């Protein structure tokens, strides 16, 4: 009887919520159609080209409409997911975007708006103004379930009391099988995560938390929140999210669009230097040296070494007379110009004294050398030179190939790519550049053959070199002057457009001019920022930040002089030999202790039984670190299987098959020591690997532990833990990472004795 009554109440509540949600989708359709129509009209307003003014107007408004259409399309799934009833008797609905009805009444509150905050912060102990929080679960546009948390039953109306329904929304969310892509958690953000998400924009926030505590998910929601709360600042300068590798970026790539945000640059630490996409990684020895701050001095040394003077006097042969013979120009007289050693040294010191970048100072060196050569030429020809003659003589000399070659040999124009590639491939150059800064073992670790692919550890070296080399700027300066003139015109014009169109809320004149600066192709802020090494972002989020070396932090900090940063990671998971042992060690050189730390302590991913195994490993390798507490129990106890290496080809595929059957729609990952990935991947040919396009979508995947950083799988099979433990000085941390990728099941396959840190599985 009672059961029937509660069923009826549930149906009643579902019906009422469905009516509201259907109204919201109708409204979404209407605004989306309106934006699409406006966009279509913008496109129809003329063929490409047209007047400057027409092009500009079209670019600006079409970009805004396109953004709005993308935003409204991204929020279709789970448009409305929450409702709150407050003590004043009011009810609000919370969703991915804010919507108003035809009478301009707010019918859906954006989850990032201050009014939505109680939905995330209310707890039974501190409910704030809430009487009830309700989660709405939808499939497509249909409301399929509801969860209620009641904070004050006494204040609820009788009909509302009757319709109370639910089971904890968080648990329902956590039990879902893994799809291979991270999803947003906007409906179930927890209070401590909410504090991270809404922490102020200025300054640096470090989010330290164990595996599965929602650091990544909180950081991405923070990006969306900051773009909402500080749209003006951040849309112009952009938000940069740095992740560990391309696979990981694909894994998290859906979260921001599902929250209606696309204006974020997602990149890896290997791509921070525009034009280079480094994917290879260094051996631990090389990684440790490349990531060390002593490399600043080594790169400085490498640049200085390229500013040479000859050991004796400089001698250059020039052609003074040529004549035509059978239509071919032949040299009839040559002259040797000479500049004495001391003058060469003075020319170099003068150029160095301006402390400009190498390619800029080079002009000064070339100028001094040309003056000395021209004076010698005049002396030999016994021709007096006035200032005008001197200028002419220098220009004539610079046109001669022999002069250019000689001077370029002494002070070559250099790109960062050339400097670093030549440095690492030439033990002599390397030893000279390093001086006393590196020992013989470190030099040997750095050396590599010419033509080797760029590694992630090279990127900070390239960035450092770019700072020291600068660009040959005379042409660039002229272009900049012209651009500044055009930009002033654009700004004045943009101001006019704003006044006419009254769109001041969306963009300011500078942002409009910025858009237009891109040559009419309306690049987004994100696109322009990603191409420009000098771009200064409005906010930078670094995920898996414990893996960044001290050198990599220099590269990141150059992109954010305001130090408006979110640093997300776990120093207990550091796998890179050059990574962080503590946050202070990495950040204090830039932040001088001025950073705030938030700690996340609850693991939403790994069940308690598996986390106990991980905790044993952590205790052995980093006894000062606390493992997080799991929020739920598992379905199957973790286990260890001993399989002789010779039997692995038969046993592993069988195990993967049975795990796939266990997890149904979920995903299974085989995690291997770095050195054995190829061999083990070959044993499971149907599984994807990090290099295949379906790495995230395939039911089974074989990855190295390093590649699995930040990811998660329903079932994890760790192969050869004994080798993972010894593969690098951080092997223990690697094993900890591997174990904590599991959301439901863990199997460890060991070939020899079970390592003592896994004794719990014996
Ligand atoms: N509030 C939440 N509601 C629902 N799911 C959540 C919540 N917080 C975290 N999760 C889920 O927990 C899992 C772990 O989150 P996430 O990957 O962000 O953790 P992490 O701290 O970055 O982990 P790691 O350090 O291991 O990379 C994800 O599946 C995420 O969706």
mmCIF file of C-alpha atoms in Angstrom, residues 370-709:
data_model
loop_
_atom_site.group_PDB
_atom_site.id
_atom_site.type_symbol
_atom_site.label_atom_id
_atom_site.label_comp_id
_atom_site.label_asym_id
_atom_site.label_seq_id
_atom_site.Cartn_x
_atom_site.Cartn_y
_atom_site.Cartn_z
ATOM 1 C CA UNK A 370 81.812 46.182 -41.853
ATOM 2 C CA UNK A 371 83.170 49.559 -40.729
ATOM 3 C CA UNK A 372 86.542 47.997 -39.989
ATOM 4 C CA UNK A 373 86.576 46.180 -43.343
ATOM 5 C CA UNK A 374 85.542 49.320 -45.257
ATOM 6 C CA UNK A 375 88.262 51.353 -43.544
ATOM 7 C CA UNK A 376 90.829 48.724 -44.472
ATOM 8 C CA UNK A 377 89.599 48.713 -48.062
ATOM 9 C CA UNK A 378 89.853 52.513 -48.242
ATOM 10 C CA UNK A 379 93.313 52.412 -46.699
ATOM 11 C CA UNK A 380 94.520 49.850 -49.233
ATOM 12 C CA UNK A 381 93.004 51.775 -52.133
ATOM 13 C CA UNK A 382 94.254 55.022 -50.587
ATOM 14 C CA UNK A 383 90.807 56.593 -50.800
ATOM 15 C CA UNK A 384 89.653 58.994 -48.086
ATOM 16 C CA UNK A 385 86.138 58.187 -46.807
ATOM 17 C CA UNK A 386 83.556 60.658 -45.620
ATOM 18 C CA UNK A 387 80.465 59.448 -43.774
ATOM 19 C CA UNK A 388 78.411 59.062 -46.911
ATOM 20 C CA UNK A 389 81.190 57.072 -48.624
ATOM 21 C CA UNK A 390 81.540 54.857 -45.582
ATOM 22 C CA UNK A 391 77.850 53.996 -45.605
ATOM 23 C CA UNK A 392 78.014 53.208 -49.274
ATOM 24 C CA UNK A 393 81.185 51.093 -48.909
ATOM 25 C CA UNK A 394 79.680 49.076 -46.068
ATOM 26 C CA UNK A 395 76.516 48.356 -48.026
ATOM 27 C CA UNK A 396 78.623 47.278 -51.026
ATOM 28 C CA UNK A 397 80.700 44.953 -48.847
ATOM 29 C CA UNK A 398 77.605 43.392 -47.256
ATOM 30 C CA UNK A 399 76.345 42.493 -50.717
ATOM 31 C CA UNK A 400 79.439 40.354 -51.288
ATOM 32 C CA UNK A 401 79.015 36.672 -50.550
ATOM 33 C CA UNK A 402 82.509 36.267 -49.097
ATOM 34 C CA UNK A 403 81.916 39.062 -46.559
ATOM 35 C CA UNK A 404 78.538 37.738 -45.528
ATOM 36 C CA UNK A 405 79.872 34.217 -45.142
ATOM 37 C CA UNK A 406 82.806 35.384 -43.022
ATOM 38 C CA UNK A 407 80.674 37.507 -40.692
ATOM 39 C CA UNK A 408 77.834 34.974 -40.459
ATOM 40 C CA UNK A 409 80.402 32.417 -39.510
ATOM 41 C CA UNK A 410 81.481 34.595 -36.577
ATOM 42 C CA UNK A 411 78.011 35.687 -35.435
ATOM 43 C CA UNK A 412 75.403 33.622 -37.270
ATOM 44 C CA UNK A 413 71.728 34.450 -37.364
ATOM 45 C CA UNK A 414 70.223 31.594 -35.349
ATOM 46 C CA UNK A 415 66.821 30.045 -34.805
ATOM 47 C CA UNK A 416 66.140 28.298 -31.496
ATOM 48 C CA UNK A 417 65.619 25.037 -33.372
ATOM 49 C CA UNK A 418 69.035 25.231 -34.984
ATOM 50 C CA UNK A 419 70.810 26.255 -31.803
ATOM 51 C CA UNK A 420 69.345 23.455 -29.667
ATOM 52 C CA UNK A 421 69.540 20.732 -32.332
ATOM 53 C CA UNK A 422 73.205 21.499 -33.076
ATOM 54 C CA UNK A 423 74.052 21.793 -29.394
ATOM 55 C CA UNK A 424 72.670 18.389 -28.409
ATOM 56 C CA UNK A 425 74.158 16.627 -31.433
ATOM 57 C CA UNK A 426 77.702 17.933 -30.938
ATOM 58 C CA UNK A 427 79.505 16.810 -27.774
ATOM 59 C CA UNK A 428 82.171 19.519 -28.294
ATOM 60 C CA UNK A 429 79.606 22.344 -28.458
ATOM 61 C CA UNK A 430 77.785 20.864 -25.482
ATOM 62 C CA UNK A 431 80.866 20.570 -23.290
ATOM 63 C CA UNK A 432 81.920 24.112 -24.127
ATOM 64 C CA UNK A 433 78.437 25.557 -23.483
ATOM 65 C CA UNK A 434 78.053 23.679 -20.196
ATOM 66 C CA UNK A 435 81.424 24.755 -18.811
ATOM 67 C CA UNK A 436 81.507 23.765 -15.169
ATOM 68 C CA UNK A 437 77.722 23.582 -14.876
ATOM 69 C CA UNK A 438 77.349 19.912 -15.880
ATOM 70 C CA UNK A 439 79.438 16.851 -15.075
ATOM 71 C CA UNK A 440 80.687 14.307 -17.645
ATOM 72 C CA UNK A 441 77.850 11.861 -16.856
ATOM 73 C CA UNK A 442 75.260 14.589 -17.380
ATOM 74 C CA UNK A 443 76.828 15.630 -20.678
ATOM 75 C CA UNK A 444 76.761 12.011 -21.828
ATOM 76 C CA UNK A 445 73.057 11.750 -20.859
ATOM 77 C CA UNK A 446 72.225 14.794 -23.008
ATOM 78 C CA UNK A 447 74.134 13.803 -26.139
ATOM 79 C CA UNK A 448 72.061 12.441 -29.012
ATOM 80 C CA UNK A 449 72.430 11.900 -32.759
ATOM 81 C CA UNK A 450 71.678 14.665 -35.253
ATOM 82 C CA UNK A 451 68.122 14.539 -36.575
ATOM 83 C CA UNK A 452 66.694 12.993 -33.382
ATOM 84 C CA UNK A 453 63.003 13.896 -32.837
ATOM 85 C CA UNK A 454 62.109 16.688 -30.422
ATOM 86 C CA UNK A 455 61.291 15.537 -26.920
ATOM 87 C CA UNK A 456 59.055 17.241 -24.364
ATOM 88 C CA UNK A 457 62.224 18.064 -22.425
ATOM 89 C CA UNK A 458 63.552 20.036 -25.413
ATOM 90 C CA UNK A 459 60.619 22.445 -25.457
ATOM 91 C CA UNK A 460 61.738 24.565 -22.483
ATOM 92 C CA UNK A 461 65.225 24.650 -24.005
ATOM 93 C CA UNK A 462 63.788 25.982 -27.271
ATOM 94 C CA UNK A 463 61.769 28.559 -25.389
ATOM 95 C CA UNK A 464 64.823 29.624 -23.410
ATOM 96 C CA UNK A 465 66.835 29.870 -26.611
ATOM 97 C CA UNK A 466 64.098 31.940 -28.254
ATOM 98 C CA UNK A 467 64.326 34.440 -25.392
ATOM 99 C CA UNK A 468 68.088 34.755 -25.773
ATOM 100 C CA UNK A 469 68.141 34.800 -29.554
ATOM 101 C CA UNK A 470 65.261 37.167 -30.234
ATOM 102 C CA UNK A 471 64.246 37.883 -33.755
ATOM 103 C CA UNK A 472 66.005 39.833 -36.431
ATOM 104 C CA UNK A 473 63.670 42.665 -35.918
ATOM 105 C CA UNK A 474 64.134 45.447 -38.466
ATOM 106 C CA UNK A 475 61.607 43.962 -40.875
ATOM 107 C CA UNK A 476 59.425 42.886 -37.965
ATOM 108 C CA UNK A 477 59.528 46.424 -36.515
ATOM 109 C CA UNK A 478 58.446 48.004 -39.783
ATOM 110 C CA UNK A 479 55.576 45.513 -40.018
ATOM 111 C CA UNK A 480 54.656 46.248 -36.407
ATOM 112 C CA UNK A 481 54.581 50.014 -37.050
ATOM 113 C CA UNK A 482 52.274 49.481 -40.022
ATOM 114 C CA UNK A 483 50.102 47.134 -37.956
ATOM 115 C CA UNK A 484 49.899 49.696 -35.143
ATOM 116 C CA UNK A 485 48.696 52.346 -37.577
ATOM 117 C CA UNK A 486 46.092 49.984 -39.032
ATOM 118 C CA UNK A 487 45.089 48.955 -35.555
ATOM 119 C CA UNK A 488 44.489 52.524 -34.411
ATOM 120 C CA UNK A 489 42.164 52.920 -37.381
ATOM 121 C CA UNK A 490 40.452 49.658 -36.498
ATOM 122 C CA UNK A 491 39.941 50.694 -32.889
ATOM 123 C CA UNK A 492 38.422 54.002 -33.857
ATOM 124 C CA UNK A 493 36.233 52.226 -36.335
ATOM 125 C CA UNK A 494 35.331 49.496 -33.847
ATOM 126 C CA UNK A 495 34.229 52.113 -31.370
ATOM 127 C CA UNK A 496 31.845 53.381 -34.035
ATOM 128 C CA UNK A 497 30.455 49.908 -34.632
ATOM 129 C CA UNK A 498 29.870 49.400 -30.936
ATOM 130 C CA UNK A 499 27.984 52.629 -30.636
ATOM 131 C CA UNK A 500 25.798 51.786 -33.602
ATOM 132 C CA UNK A 501 25.204 48.130 -32.793
ATOM 133 C CA UNK A 502 25.012 48.564 -29.015
ATOM 134 C CA UNK A 503 26.873 45.321 -28.398
ATOM 135 C CA UNK A 504 29.118 46.745 -25.698
ATOM 136 C CA UNK A 505 28.190 43.933 -23.379
ATOM 137 C CA UNK A 506 29.671 41.275 -25.610
ATOM 138 C CA UNK A 507 33.008 42.765 -26.562
ATOM 139 C CA UNK A 508 34.978 45.926 -26.153
ATOM 140 C CA UNK A 509 36.571 47.914 -28.956
ATOM 141 C CA UNK A 510 39.983 46.416 -28.392
ATOM 142 C CA UNK A 511 38.629 42.874 -28.628
ATOM 143 C CA UNK A 512 36.850 43.769 -31.846
ATOM 144 C CA UNK A 513 40.002 45.275 -33.261
ATOM 145 C CA UNK A 514 41.921 42.178 -32.128
ATOM 146 C CA UNK A 515 39.550 39.976 -34.057
ATOM 147 C CA UNK A 516 39.946 42.164 -37.054
ATOM 148 C CA UNK A 517 43.715 42.161 -36.744
ATOM 149 C CA UNK A 518 43.692 38.529 -37.731
ATOM 150 C CA UNK A 519 43.253 39.577 -41.335
ATOM 151 C CA UNK A 520 39.534 39.119 -41.588
ATOM 152 C CA UNK A 521 39.665 35.359 -41.044
ATOM 153 C CA UNK A 522 38.161 35.885 -37.577
ATOM 154 C CA UNK A 523 40.504 33.594 -35.698
ATOM 155 C CA UNK A 524 39.329 32.909 -32.194
ATOM 156 C CA UNK A 525 41.420 34.108 -29.287
ATOM 157 C CA UNK A 526 42.361 30.490 -28.679
ATOM 158 C CA UNK A 527 43.634 30.048 -32.220
ATOM 159 C CA UNK A 528 45.697 33.208 -32.233
ATOM 160 C CA UNK A 529 47.132 32.542 -28.788
ATOM 161 C CA UNK A 530 48.246 29.032 -29.725
ATOM 162 C CA UNK A 531 50.337 30.418 -32.612
ATOM 163 C CA UNK A 532 52.073 33.185 -30.746
ATOM 164 C CA UNK A 533 55.000 32.509 -28.404
ATOM 165 C CA UNK A 534 54.628 35.952 -26.869
ATOM 166 C CA UNK A 535 50.928 35.561 -26.149
ATOM 167 C CA UNK A 536 50.061 36.475 -22.576
ATOM 168 C CA UNK A 537 47.072 34.495 -21.323
ATOM 169 C CA UNK A 538 44.386 35.680 -18.939
ATOM 170 C CA UNK A 539 44.611 32.469 -16.915
ATOM 171 C CA UNK A 540 46.623 29.268 -17.142
ATOM 172 C CA UNK A 541 45.603 25.864 -15.763
ATOM 173 C CA UNK A 542 48.285 23.193 -15.549
ATOM 174 C CA UNK A 543 47.029 19.645 -15.014
ATOM 175 C CA UNK A 544 49.209 16.718 -13.896
ATOM 176 C CA UNK A 545 51.438 19.629 -12.936
ATOM 177 C CA UNK A 546 53.709 17.430 -10.831
ATOM 178 C CA UNK A 547 55.285 16.197 -14.081
ATOM 179 C CA UNK A 548 56.572 19.629 -15.144
ATOM 180 C CA UNK A 549 60.279 20.235 -14.695
ATOM 181 C CA UNK A 550 61.737 23.413 -13.263
ATOM 182 C CA UNK A 551 62.653 24.422 -16.824
ATOM 183 C CA UNK A 552 59.108 23.735 -18.042
ATOM 184 C CA UNK A 553 57.751 26.043 -15.328
ATOM 185 C CA UNK A 554 59.861 28.861 -16.775
ATOM 186 C CA UNK A 555 58.110 28.302 -20.115
ATOM 187 C CA UNK A 556 54.678 28.309 -18.491
ATOM 188 C CA UNK A 557 55.376 31.393 -16.366
ATOM 189 C CA UNK A 558 56.430 33.414 -19.431
ATOM 190 C CA UNK A 559 52.913 32.989 -20.744
ATOM 191 C CA UNK A 560 51.293 34.300 -17.576
ATOM 192 C CA UNK A 561 53.156 37.291 -16.131
ATOM 193 C CA UNK A 562 50.148 38.118 -13.940
ATOM 194 C CA UNK A 563 50.574 34.651 -12.316
ATOM 195 C CA UNK A 564 46.831 34.017 -12.486
ATOM 196 C CA UNK A 565 47.289 30.268 -12.342
ATOM 197 C CA UNK A 566 45.595 27.044 -11.321
ATOM 198 C CA UNK A 567 48.124 24.295 -10.649
ATOM 199 C CA UNK A 568 46.545 20.860 -10.378
ATOM 200 C CA UNK A 569 48.372 17.700 -9.419
ATOM 201 C CA UNK A 570 49.620 15.224 -6.897
ATOM 202 C CA UNK A 571 53.239 15.187 -5.811
ATOM 203 C CA UNK A 572 52.768 11.547 -4.774
ATOM 204 C CA UNK A 573 52.214 10.609 -8.426
ATOM 205 C CA UNK A 574 55.313 12.301 -9.900
ATOM 206 C CA UNK A 575 56.740 9.934 -12.511
ATOM 207 C CA UNK A 576 59.164 12.194 -14.377
ATOM 208 C CA UNK A 577 62.733 12.276 -13.156
ATOM 209 C CA UNK A 578 62.572 16.065 -13.482
ATOM 210 C CA UNK A 579 59.125 16.469 -11.887
ATOM 211 C CA UNK A 580 58.054 18.048 -8.599
ATOM 212 C CA UNK A 581 58.895 16.684 -5.164
ATOM 213 C CA UNK A 582 57.037 19.590 -3.598
ATOM 214 C CA UNK A 583 55.020 22.508 -4.943
ATOM 215 C CA UNK A 584 57.123 25.084 -3.145
ATOM 216 C CA UNK A 585 60.268 23.845 -4.847
ATOM 217 C CA UNK A 586 58.772 24.436 -8.296
ATOM 218 C CA UNK A 587 56.632 27.505 -7.697
ATOM 219 C CA UNK A 588 58.444 29.634 -5.160
ATOM 220 C CA UNK A 589 61.055 30.953 -7.600
ATOM 221 C CA UNK A 590 58.138 32.738 -9.319
ATOM 222 C CA UNK A 591 55.538 33.112 -6.599
ATOM 223 C CA UNK A 592 57.738 33.638 -3.526
ATOM 224 C CA UNK A 593 55.328 31.682 -1.338
ATOM 225 C CA UNK A 594 52.319 33.704 -2.512
ATOM 226 C CA UNK A 595 50.087 30.835 -3.557
ATOM 227 C CA UNK A 596 47.056 29.312 -1.906
ATOM 228 C CA UNK A 597 46.508 25.592 -1.646
ATOM 229 C CA UNK A 598 43.294 23.577 -1.737
ATOM 230 C CA UNK A 599 43.417 19.901 -0.809
ATOM 231 C CA UNK A 600 40.975 17.339 -2.182
ATOM 232 C CA UNK A 601 40.806 14.269 0.025
ATOM 233 C CA UNK A 602 37.978 12.090 -1.299
ATOM 234 C CA UNK A 603 38.587 9.607 -4.094
ATOM 235 C CA UNK A 604 35.562 9.352 -6.402
ATOM 236 C CA UNK A 605 37.163 6.854 -8.748
ATOM 237 C CA UNK A 606 38.835 3.924 -7.045
ATOM 238 C CA UNK A 607 36.874 1.596 -4.734
ATOM 239 C CA UNK A 608 38.138 1.222 -1.166
ATOM 240 C CA UNK A 609 39.530 -2.333 -1.611
ATOM 241 C CA UNK A 610 41.712 -1.286 -4.537
ATOM 242 C CA UNK A 611 42.735 1.916 -2.802
ATOM 243 C CA UNK A 612 44.062 -0.136 0.130
ATOM 244 C CA UNK A 613 46.486 -1.849 -2.257
ATOM 245 C CA UNK A 614 47.546 1.508 -3.663
ATOM 246 C CA UNK A 615 47.981 2.910 -0.158
ATOM 247 C CA UNK A 616 50.494 0.137 0.682
ATOM 248 C CA UNK A 617 52.560 1.135 -2.340
ATOM 249 C CA UNK A 618 52.379 4.809 -1.428
ATOM 250 C CA UNK A 619 53.447 4.100 2.132
ATOM 251 C CA UNK A 620 56.551 2.343 0.857
ATOM 252 C CA UNK A 621 57.604 5.030 -1.649
ATOM 253 C CA UNK A 622 56.312 8.270 -0.130
ATOM 254 C CA UNK A 623 55.471 7.674 3.548
ATOM 255 C CA UNK A 624 54.811 11.380 4.097
ATOM 256 C CA UNK A 625 51.914 11.405 1.593
ATOM 257 C CA UNK A 626 48.345 10.577 2.664
ATOM 258 C CA UNK A 627 46.249 8.490 0.265
ATOM 259 C CA UNK A 628 42.726 9.808 -0.335
ATOM 260 C CA UNK A 629 39.671 8.109 1.137
ATOM 261 C CA UNK A 630 37.471 6.202 -1.289
ATOM 262 C CA UNK A 631 33.859 7.192 -1.380
ATOM 263 C CA UNK A 632 32.570 3.741 -2.381
ATOM 264 C CA UNK A 633 33.274 0.013 -2.143
ATOM 265 C CA UNK A 634 34.138 -2.230 -5.023
ATOM 266 C CA UNK A 635 32.301 -5.057 -6.657
ATOM 267 C CA UNK A 636 35.214 -7.532 -6.861
ATOM 268 C CA UNK A 637 38.262 -7.950 -4.607
ATOM 269 C CA UNK A 638 41.532 -7.001 -6.344
ATOM 270 C CA UNK A 639 43.732 -9.997 -7.150
ATOM 271 C CA UNK A 640 47.237 -11.030 -8.187
ATOM 272 C CA UNK A 641 47.962 -13.842 -10.658
ATOM 273 C CA UNK A 642 51.346 -15.397 -11.149
ATOM 274 C CA UNK A 643 51.975 -16.111 -14.819
ATOM 275 C CA UNK A 644 55.327 -17.299 -16.123
ATOM 276 C CA UNK A 645 56.617 -15.070 -18.895
ATOM 277 C CA UNK A 646 56.453 -17.952 -21.370
ATOM 278 C CA UNK A 647 52.744 -18.361 -20.579
ATOM 279 C CA UNK A 648 51.860 -14.687 -20.975
ATOM 280 C CA UNK A 649 50.963 -14.981 -24.714
ATOM 281 C CA UNK A 650 48.208 -17.426 -23.814
ATOM 282 C CA UNK A 651 47.129 -16.117 -20.416
ATOM 283 C CA UNK A 652 46.904 -12.380 -21.122
ATOM 284 C CA UNK A 653 44.438 -12.447 -24.050
ATOM 285 C CA UNK A 654 42.266 -14.884 -22.072
ATOM 286 C CA UNK A 655 42.271 -12.593 -19.080
ATOM 287 C CA UNK A 656 41.414 -9.546 -21.184
ATOM 288 C CA UNK A 657 38.487 -11.452 -22.732
ATOM 289 C CA UNK A 658 37.115 -12.397 -19.343
ATOM 290 C CA UNK A 659 37.540 -8.859 -18.000
ATOM 291 C CA UNK A 660 35.685 -7.479 -21.015
ATOM 292 C CA UNK A 661 32.842 -9.857 -20.261
ATOM 293 C CA UNK A 662 32.847 -8.716 -16.618
ATOM 294 C CA UNK A 663 32.652 -5.003 -17.378
ATOM 295 C CA UNK A 664 30.052 -5.244 -20.152
ATOM 296 C CA UNK A 665 29.877 -1.833 -21.801
ATOM 297 C CA UNK A 666 32.871 -0.625 -19.769
ATOM 298 C CA UNK A 667 36.543 -0.509 -20.699
ATOM 299 C CA UNK A 668 39.582 -2.586 -19.835
ATOM 300 C CA UNK A 669 43.200 -1.390 -19.862
ATOM 301 C CA UNK A 670 46.395 -3.414 -19.751
ATOM 302 C CA UNK A 671 49.132 -1.270 -18.209
ATOM 303 C CA UNK A 672 52.749 -2.196 -18.901
ATOM 304 C CA UNK A 673 56.266 -1.176 -17.959
ATOM 305 C CA UNK A 674 57.481 1.430 -20.504
ATOM 306 C CA UNK A 675 60.038 -0.917 -22.040
ATOM 307 C CA UNK A 676 57.623 -3.799 -22.618
ATOM 308 C CA UNK A 677 54.726 -1.990 -24.212
ATOM 309 C CA UNK A 678 55.366 -3.163 -27.773
ATOM 310 C CA UNK A 679 55.818 -6.797 -26.772
ATOM 311 C CA UNK A 680 52.716 -6.886 -24.578
ATOM 312 C CA UNK A 681 50.540 -4.935 -27.047
ATOM 313 C CA UNK A 682 51.374 -7.572 -29.667
ATOM 314 C CA UNK A 683 49.881 -10.238 -27.397
ATOM 315 C CA UNK A 684 46.471 -8.549 -27.455
ATOM 316 C CA UNK A 685 46.095 -7.613 -31.122
ATOM 317 C CA UNK A 686 42.437 -6.610 -30.814
ATOM 318 C CA UNK A 687 43.249 -3.986 -28.218
ATOM 319 C CA UNK A 688 44.037 -0.401 -29.145
ATOM 320 C CA UNK A 689 47.244 1.336 -28.099
ATOM 321 C CA UNK A 690 48.097 4.968 -27.357
ATOM 322 C CA UNK A 691 49.173 5.476 -30.937
ATOM 323 C CA UNK A 692 45.968 4.253 -32.569
ATOM 324 C CA UNK A 693 43.089 6.630 -33.207
ATOM 325 C CA UNK A 694 40.620 4.477 -31.267
ATOM 326 C CA UNK A 695 42.733 4.436 -28.088
ATOM 327 C CA UNK A 696 39.923 6.004 -26.080
ATOM 328 C CA UNK A 697 36.979 4.276 -27.704
ATOM 329 C CA UNK A 698 38.106 0.683 -27.948
ATOM 330 C CA UNK A 699 36.798 -1.681 -25.232
ATOM 331 C CA UNK A 700 40.384 -2.776 -24.543
ATOM 332 C CA UNK A 701 43.607 -0.788 -24.693
ATOM 333 C CA UNK A 702 47.267 -1.476 -23.899
ATOM 334 C CA UNK A 703 49.172 1.511 -22.488
ATOM 335 C CA UNK A 704 52.372 2.232 -20.638
ATOM 336 C CA UNK A 705 51.829 3.563 -17.156
ATOM 337 C CA UNK A 706 53.107 6.952 -18.316
ATOM 338 C CA UNK A 707 50.484 7.061 -21.057
ATOM 339 C CA UNK A 708 47.727 6.172 -18.612
ATOM 340 C CA UNK A 709 48.303 9.256 -16.424
#
